[in-house]
Amino acid sequence: MTAVDRLVALVAAEHATVYGYGVLGARLDDVKRRAAQVAYDSHRARRDQVVAAVAAAGGTAPAPLPAYDVTVDDARAAMELAVRLEEGLSLRWRDLVADTDDVALRRLAIAGLQETAVRAAQWRKTAGITPVTVPLPGTDPPAPTPSPS
Amino acid sequence: MSVTPSRRRLLQAAMLSPALVACTGASREPRPVHPDVALRAAAIARERALIERYRAAAASSASTVATRIAGLAEEHEAHLAALSRSTPGALSPSPTTSPPAALIRVPTLAQLVAAERAAATAHAADALKASRELAAVLASLAASEASHLVVLA
């Protein structure tokens, strides 16, 4: 895949993640909801950065879909979904690192990979999931991100 | 006195000349080394230093702390393995460059945090200069070290 393909895939994944956080946040208590809000804002900002990068590369960023298949019954499921969303994005950021020689894009991708790996670890720790970390973020098979409903 | 070289001397000179050319050529033009070799060696050195620090810390920590940081030491071992898989054929830096665990001062938790943070920064910086394959590995390592701060917090 080209770097532009990777960027387009990242935009789609960030759209799904922003939607997912909007849903899962409602299942969390105040403290955790604030953490979800921070993550939501961060993903919106990253999505906008990647949309700009797609445009700069001459590509067309996909629009968000009307809805995604996300079911969250309780706080535990909400945090598990947050982990899956972050892990899925880690994979896509790492793919971008591996498919570009552009320093600016690489810098963006490394920052994205670090952020998602840290956030996944924070959610695992909060949810009591062990181990809290994975040895090589972005390489472990991620759980599926929410699919369009 | 004759200045004409003997047949034996001419033969000796002919036999030596390719070697001389090769030697002088080698000294003037060092063989180029792929930039990944140095970047990978630096990453391996960072990982080995972290492993030694964790070993020293685990040996002198309460069992609950030791268990927590043992998992992180295992992840650094996995990082070493990943670095060995990338850039096949390159020589690994000798592990003897690290001092024995007994000679390392036991790091505090704050020092482990600082070491992880420094390693994350260095891996990320080197990922900008590496080949695509090694860059992806270094990016994962940078993300991993950053996530270790969550465990150490």
Short mmCIF file of C-alpha atoms in Angstrom, two decimals, chain B residues 46-125:
data_model
loop_
_atom_site.label_atom_id
_atom_site.label_comp_id
_atom_site.label_asym_id
_atom_site.label_seq_id
_atom_site.Cartn_x
_atom_site.Cartn_y
_atom_site.Cartn_z
CA ARG B 46 19.66 0.99 24.96
CA GLU B 47 17.61 -2.16 25.45
CA ARG B 48 20.46 -4.00 27.14
CA ALA B 49 21.04 -1.08 29.50
CA LEU B 50 17.35 -1.07 30.43
CA ILE B 51 17.36 -4.83 31.04
CA GLU B 52 20.35 -4.50 33.35
CA ARG B 53 18.64 -1.72 35.28
CA TYR B 54 15.45 -3.77 35.67
CA ARG B 55 17.41 -6.82 36.79
CA ALA B 56 19.20 -4.76 39.41
CA ALA B 57 15.93 -3.22 40.56
CA ALA B 58 14.09 -6.54 40.66
CA ALA B 59 16.82 -8.17 42.73
CA SER B 60 16.41 -5.64 45.51
CA SER B 61 12.69 -4.87 45.37
CA ALA B 62 9.74 -6.11 47.34
CA SER B 63 7.97 -9.00 45.63
CA THR B 64 5.02 -6.94 44.38
CA VAL B 65 7.29 -4.37 42.76
CA ALA B 66 9.60 -7.08 41.44
CA THR B 67 6.68 -8.85 39.76
CA ARG B 68 5.54 -5.62 38.15
CA ILE B 69 8.89 -4.71 36.73
CA ALA B 70 9.75 -8.29 35.76
CA GLY B 71 7.06 -8.06 33.09
CA LEU B 72 8.67 -4.93 31.72
CA ALA B 73 12.09 -6.58 31.65
CA GLU B 74 10.57 -9.42 29.60
CA GLU B 75 9.23 -6.87 27.12
CA HIS B 76 12.70 -5.40 26.74
CA GLU B 77 13.95 -8.92 26.02
CA ALA B 78 11.29 -9.10 23.31
CA HIS B 79 12.58 -5.81 21.94
CA LEU B 80 16.06 -7.29 21.65
CA ALA B 81 14.62 -10.24 19.77
CA ALA B 82 12.75 -7.92 17.41
CA LEU B 83 15.92 -5.95 16.74
CA SER B 84 17.76 -9.19 16.00
CA ARG B 85 15.11 -10.14 13.47
CA SER B 86 15.41 -6.81 11.66
CA THR B 87 18.43 -6.15 9.43
CA PRO B 88 19.42 -9.81 9.24
CA GLY B 89 23.11 -10.51 8.85
CA ALA B 90 24.24 -7.46 10.78
CA LEU B 91 26.57 -8.11 13.69
CA SER B 92 25.13 -7.70 17.15
CA PRO B 93 27.06 -5.50 19.52
CA SER B 94 28.74 -7.55 22.18
CA PRO B 95 26.66 -8.00 25.33
CA THR B 96 29.87 -7.70 27.33
CA THR B 97 29.80 -3.94 26.81
CA SER B 98 27.24 -3.75 29.64
CA PRO B 99 28.58 -3.96 33.16
CA PRO B 100 27.50 -6.97 35.20
CA ALA B 101 24.24 -6.52 37.11
CA ALA B 102 26.12 -6.65 40.41
CA LEU B 103 28.07 -3.54 39.44
CA ILE B 104 25.00 -1.51 38.52
CA ARG B 105 23.61 0.71 41.24
CA VAL B 106 20.05 -0.18 42.07
CA PRO B 107 17.88 2.35 40.25
CA THR B 108 14.98 4.06 41.92
CA LEU B 109 11.54 4.00 40.35
CA ALA B 110 12.10 7.59 39.25
CA GLN B 111 15.33 6.59 37.53
CA LEU B 112 13.56 3.76 35.72
CA VAL B 113 10.94 6.25 34.56
CA ALA B 114 13.66 8.60 33.32
CA ALA B 115 15.47 5.76 31.55
CA GLU B 116 12.29 4.58 29.81
CA ARG B 117 11.46 8.13 28.76
CA ALA B 118 14.96 8.68 27.37
CA ALA B 119 14.85 5.38 25.48
CA ALA B 120 11.43 6.24 24.01
CA THR B 121 12.76 9.58 22.79
CA ALA B 122 15.91 8.05 21.31
CA HIS B 123 14.06 5.22 19.57
CA ALA B 124 11.59 7.71 18.08
CA ALA B 125 14.38 9.99 16.85
#
